[in-house]
mmCIF file of C-alpha atoms in Angstrom:
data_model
loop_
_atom_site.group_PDB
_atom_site.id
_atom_site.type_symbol
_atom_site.label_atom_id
_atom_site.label_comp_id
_atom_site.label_asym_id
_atom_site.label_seq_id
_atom_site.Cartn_x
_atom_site.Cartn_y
_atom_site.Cartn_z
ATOM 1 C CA UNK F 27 67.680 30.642 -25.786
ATOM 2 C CA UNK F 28 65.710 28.612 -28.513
ATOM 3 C CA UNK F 29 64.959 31.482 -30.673
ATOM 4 C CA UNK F 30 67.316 34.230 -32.401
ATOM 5 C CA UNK F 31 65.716 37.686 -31.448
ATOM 6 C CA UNK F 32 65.359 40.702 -34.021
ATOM 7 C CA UNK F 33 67.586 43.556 -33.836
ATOM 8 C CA UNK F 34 66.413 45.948 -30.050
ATOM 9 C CA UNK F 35 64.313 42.728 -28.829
ATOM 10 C CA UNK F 36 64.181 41.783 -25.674
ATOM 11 C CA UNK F 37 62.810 38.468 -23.778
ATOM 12 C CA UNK F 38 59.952 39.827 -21.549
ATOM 13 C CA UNK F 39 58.689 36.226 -20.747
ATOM 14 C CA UNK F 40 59.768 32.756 -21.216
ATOM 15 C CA UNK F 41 57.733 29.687 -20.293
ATOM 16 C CA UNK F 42 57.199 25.879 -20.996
ATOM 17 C CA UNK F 43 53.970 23.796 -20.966
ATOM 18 C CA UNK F 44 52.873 22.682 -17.266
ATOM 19 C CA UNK F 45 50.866 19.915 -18.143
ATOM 20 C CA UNK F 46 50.909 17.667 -21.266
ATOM 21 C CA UNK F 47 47.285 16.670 -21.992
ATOM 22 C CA UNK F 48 46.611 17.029 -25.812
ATOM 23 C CA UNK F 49 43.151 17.871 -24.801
ATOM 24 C CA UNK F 50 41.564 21.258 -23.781
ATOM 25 C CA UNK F 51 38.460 22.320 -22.713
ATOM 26 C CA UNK F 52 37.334 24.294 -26.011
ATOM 27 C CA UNK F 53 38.379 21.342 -27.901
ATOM 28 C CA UNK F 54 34.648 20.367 -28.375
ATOM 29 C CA UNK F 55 33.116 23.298 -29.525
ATOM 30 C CA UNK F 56 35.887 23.506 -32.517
ATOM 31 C CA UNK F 57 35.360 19.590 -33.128
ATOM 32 C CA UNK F 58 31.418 20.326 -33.445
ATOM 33 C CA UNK F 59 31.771 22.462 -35.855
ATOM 34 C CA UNK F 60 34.363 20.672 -38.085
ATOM 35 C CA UNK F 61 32.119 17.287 -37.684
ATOM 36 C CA UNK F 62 29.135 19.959 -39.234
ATOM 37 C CA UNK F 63 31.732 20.842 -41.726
ATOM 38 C CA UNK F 64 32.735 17.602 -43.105
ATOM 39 C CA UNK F 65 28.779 16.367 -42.600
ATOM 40 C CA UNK F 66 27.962 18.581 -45.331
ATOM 41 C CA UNK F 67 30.939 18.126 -47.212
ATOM 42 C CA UNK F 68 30.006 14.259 -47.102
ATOM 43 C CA UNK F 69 25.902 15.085 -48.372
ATOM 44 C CA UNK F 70 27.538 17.245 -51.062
ATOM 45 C CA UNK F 71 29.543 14.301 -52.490
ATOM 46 C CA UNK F 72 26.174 11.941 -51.930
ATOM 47 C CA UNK F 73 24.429 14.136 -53.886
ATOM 48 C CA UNK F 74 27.235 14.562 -56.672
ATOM 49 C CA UNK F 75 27.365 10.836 -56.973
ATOM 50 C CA UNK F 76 23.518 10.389 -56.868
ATOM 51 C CA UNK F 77 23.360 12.849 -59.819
ATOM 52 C CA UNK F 78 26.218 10.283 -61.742
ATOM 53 C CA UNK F 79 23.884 7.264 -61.044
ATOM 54 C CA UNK F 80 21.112 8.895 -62.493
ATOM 55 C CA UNK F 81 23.233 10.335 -65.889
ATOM 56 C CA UNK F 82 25.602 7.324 -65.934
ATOM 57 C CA UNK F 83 23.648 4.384 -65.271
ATOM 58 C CA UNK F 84 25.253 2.234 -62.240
ATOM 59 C CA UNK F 85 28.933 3.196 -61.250
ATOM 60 C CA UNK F 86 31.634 1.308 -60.557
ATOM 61 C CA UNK F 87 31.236 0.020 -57.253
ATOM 62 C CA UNK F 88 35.528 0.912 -56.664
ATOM 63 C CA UNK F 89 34.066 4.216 -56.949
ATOM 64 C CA UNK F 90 31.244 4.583 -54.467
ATOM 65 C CA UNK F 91 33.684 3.096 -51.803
ATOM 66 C CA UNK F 92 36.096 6.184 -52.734
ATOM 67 C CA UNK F 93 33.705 8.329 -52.258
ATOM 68 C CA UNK F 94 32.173 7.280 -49.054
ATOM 69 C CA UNK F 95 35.868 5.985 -47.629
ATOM 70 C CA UNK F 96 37.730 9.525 -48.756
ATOM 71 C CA UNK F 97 35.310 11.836 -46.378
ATOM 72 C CA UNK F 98 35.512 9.965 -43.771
ATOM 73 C CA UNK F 99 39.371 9.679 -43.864
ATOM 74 C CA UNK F 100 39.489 13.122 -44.329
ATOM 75 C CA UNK F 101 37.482 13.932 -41.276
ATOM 76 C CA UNK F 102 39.290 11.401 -39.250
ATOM 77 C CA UNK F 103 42.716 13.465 -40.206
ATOM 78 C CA UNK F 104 41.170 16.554 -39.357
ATOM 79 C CA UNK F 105 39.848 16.817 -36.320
ATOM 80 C CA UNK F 106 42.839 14.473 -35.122
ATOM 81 C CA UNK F 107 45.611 16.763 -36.523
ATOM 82 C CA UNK F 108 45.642 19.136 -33.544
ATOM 83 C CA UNK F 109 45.816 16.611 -30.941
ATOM 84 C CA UNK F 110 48.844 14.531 -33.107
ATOM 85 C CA UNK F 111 50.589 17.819 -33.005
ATOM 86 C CA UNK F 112 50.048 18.286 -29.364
ATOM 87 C CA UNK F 113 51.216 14.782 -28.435
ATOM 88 C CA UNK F 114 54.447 15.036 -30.856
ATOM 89 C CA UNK F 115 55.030 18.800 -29.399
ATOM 90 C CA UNK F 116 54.151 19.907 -26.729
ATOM 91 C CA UNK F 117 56.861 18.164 -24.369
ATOM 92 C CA UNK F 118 59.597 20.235 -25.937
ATOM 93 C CA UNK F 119 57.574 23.894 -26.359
ATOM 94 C CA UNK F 120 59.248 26.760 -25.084
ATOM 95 C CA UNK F 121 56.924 29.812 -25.470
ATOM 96 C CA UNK F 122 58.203 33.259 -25.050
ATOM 97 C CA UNK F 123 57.351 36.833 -25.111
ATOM 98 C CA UNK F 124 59.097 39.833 -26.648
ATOM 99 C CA UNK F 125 58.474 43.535 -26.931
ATOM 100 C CA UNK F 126 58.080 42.710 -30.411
ATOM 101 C CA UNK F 127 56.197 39.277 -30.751
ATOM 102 C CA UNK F 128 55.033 36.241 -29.259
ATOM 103 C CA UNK F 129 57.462 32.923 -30.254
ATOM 104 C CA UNK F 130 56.593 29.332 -29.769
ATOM 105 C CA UNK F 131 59.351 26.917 -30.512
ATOM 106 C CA UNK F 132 57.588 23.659 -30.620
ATOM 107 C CA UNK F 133 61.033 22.064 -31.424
ATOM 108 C CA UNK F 134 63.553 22.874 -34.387
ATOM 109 C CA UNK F 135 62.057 25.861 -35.911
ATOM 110 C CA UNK F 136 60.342 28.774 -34.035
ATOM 111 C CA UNK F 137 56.701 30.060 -35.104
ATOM 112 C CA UNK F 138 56.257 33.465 -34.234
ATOM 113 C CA UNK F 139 53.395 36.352 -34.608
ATOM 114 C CA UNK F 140 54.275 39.607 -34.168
ATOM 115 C CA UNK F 141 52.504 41.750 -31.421
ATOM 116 C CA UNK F 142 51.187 43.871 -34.188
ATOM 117 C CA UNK F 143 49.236 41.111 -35.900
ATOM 118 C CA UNK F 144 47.389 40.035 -32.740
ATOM 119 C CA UNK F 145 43.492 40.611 -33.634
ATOM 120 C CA UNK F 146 42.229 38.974 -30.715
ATOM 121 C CA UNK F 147 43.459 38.569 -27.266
ATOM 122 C CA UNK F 148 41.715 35.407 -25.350
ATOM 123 C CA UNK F 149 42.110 33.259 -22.427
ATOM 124 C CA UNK F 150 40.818 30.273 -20.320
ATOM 125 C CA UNK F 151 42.111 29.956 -16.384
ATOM 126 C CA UNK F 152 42.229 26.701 -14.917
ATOM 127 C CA UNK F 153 41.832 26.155 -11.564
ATOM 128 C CA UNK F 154 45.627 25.623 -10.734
ATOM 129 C CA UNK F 155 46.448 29.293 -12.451
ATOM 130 C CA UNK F 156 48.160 27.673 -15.786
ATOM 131 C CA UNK F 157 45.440 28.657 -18.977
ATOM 132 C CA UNK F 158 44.930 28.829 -22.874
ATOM 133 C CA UNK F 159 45.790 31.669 -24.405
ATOM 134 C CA UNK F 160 44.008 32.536 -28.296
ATOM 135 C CA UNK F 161 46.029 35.819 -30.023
ATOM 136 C CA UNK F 162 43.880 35.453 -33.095
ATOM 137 C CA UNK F 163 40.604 34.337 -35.087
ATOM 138 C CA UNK F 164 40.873 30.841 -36.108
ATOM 139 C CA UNK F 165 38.663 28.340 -35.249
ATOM 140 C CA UNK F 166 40.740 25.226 -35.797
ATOM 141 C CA UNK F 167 43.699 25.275 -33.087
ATOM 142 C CA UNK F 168 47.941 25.024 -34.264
ATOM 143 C CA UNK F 169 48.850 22.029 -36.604
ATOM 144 C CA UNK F 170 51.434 21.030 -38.511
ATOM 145 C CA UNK F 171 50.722 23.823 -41.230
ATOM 146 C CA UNK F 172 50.600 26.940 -39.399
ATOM 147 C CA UNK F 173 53.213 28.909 -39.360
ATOM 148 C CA UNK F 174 52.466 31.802 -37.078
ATOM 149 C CA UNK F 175 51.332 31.394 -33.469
ATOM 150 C CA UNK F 176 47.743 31.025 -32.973
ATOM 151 C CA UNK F 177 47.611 29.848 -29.355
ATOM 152 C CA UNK F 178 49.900 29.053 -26.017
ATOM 153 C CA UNK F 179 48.313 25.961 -24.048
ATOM 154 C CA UNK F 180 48.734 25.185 -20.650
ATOM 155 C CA UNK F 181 50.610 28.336 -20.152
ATOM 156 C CA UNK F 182 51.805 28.800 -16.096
ATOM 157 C CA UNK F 183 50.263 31.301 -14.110
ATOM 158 C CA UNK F 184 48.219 32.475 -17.675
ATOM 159 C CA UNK F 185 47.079 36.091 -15.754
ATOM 160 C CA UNK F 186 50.737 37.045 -15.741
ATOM 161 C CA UNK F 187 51.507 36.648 -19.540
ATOM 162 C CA UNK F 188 47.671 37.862 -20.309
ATOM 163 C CA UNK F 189 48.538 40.909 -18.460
ATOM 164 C CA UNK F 190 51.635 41.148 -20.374
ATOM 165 C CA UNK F 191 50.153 40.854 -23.702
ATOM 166 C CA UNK F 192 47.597 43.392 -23.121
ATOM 167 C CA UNK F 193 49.692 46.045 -21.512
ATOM 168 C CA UNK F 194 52.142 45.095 -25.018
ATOM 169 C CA UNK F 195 49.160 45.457 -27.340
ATOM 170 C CA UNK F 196 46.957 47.593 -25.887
ATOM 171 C CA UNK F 197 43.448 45.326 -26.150
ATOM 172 C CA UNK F 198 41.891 44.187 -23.373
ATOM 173 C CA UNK F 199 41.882 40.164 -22.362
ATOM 174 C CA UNK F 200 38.554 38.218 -23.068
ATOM 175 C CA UNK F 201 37.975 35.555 -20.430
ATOM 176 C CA UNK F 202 36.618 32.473 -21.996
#
């Protein structure tokens, strides 16, 4: 097994990835809002550096190009940091499911989130029977910096572990 289990924990499911598109159907709705995000994040520094003009006289033209070239960079990396982790991971992802938490080993080191800490209990069903499963808040899906388990994508036959994780935690599945 790719993951060392705590002391009385058992493996109640184990499971790979069935398909290995980066791309998922609630992908927009997160991207929307991030593209809102970094829209005002970009008027914000517009305004900043209007204000500058107006106290400093002309600035250095070096700086208005960092300041219009940084936001968009930093958008760029956002909203394509899920999908670079999904292309570099999701070939080798083993997910599994304890009586004690839910592991994903996306390769060397396992991310895990313990069945306690599951606030929210979501899925999506495709029509083949694999699915998304959400086990918390977030709005931006897994990347390179989380280091709990946030979601399981293209999880086989999705109503089985669903079923699993709400007869483990006690909440009832949200169908997305």
């Amino acid at each position: 097994m790719g993951v060392d289990l705590l002391p009385d924990e058992r493996v109640l499911w184990q499971g790979r990835p069935v398909h290995r598109s980066v791309f998922l159907r609630q992908d927009p709705k997160w991207m929307w809002f991030s593209l809102k995000f970094e829209a005002a994040f970009f008027v914000f520094l517009a305004a900043v550096f209007g204000l500058l003009h107006l106290w400093l006289g002309p600035v250095a033209s070096w700086i208005v190009k960092y300041a219009v070239v940084m936001p968009v960079v930093s958008a760029a990396l956002h909203i394509t940091e899920p999908f670079v982790w999904r292309f570099l991971t999701l070939r080798r992802t083993t997910y599994y499911v304890t009586n004690q938490r839910v592991v994903s080993v996306p390769g060397r080191r396992p991310r895990a989130t313990k069945l306690t800490d599951i606030d929210t209990l979501a899925f999506a069903e495709e029509p083949d029977g694999s699915g998304y499963v959400r086990l918390d808040q977030r709005y931006m899906p897994d990347g390179f910096g989380n280091g709990t388990v946030a979601e399981l994508i293209h999880v086989p036959d999705v109503r089985e572990v669903v079923d699993l994780l709400a007869t483990l935690t006690g909440q009832t599945a949200t169908a997305r």
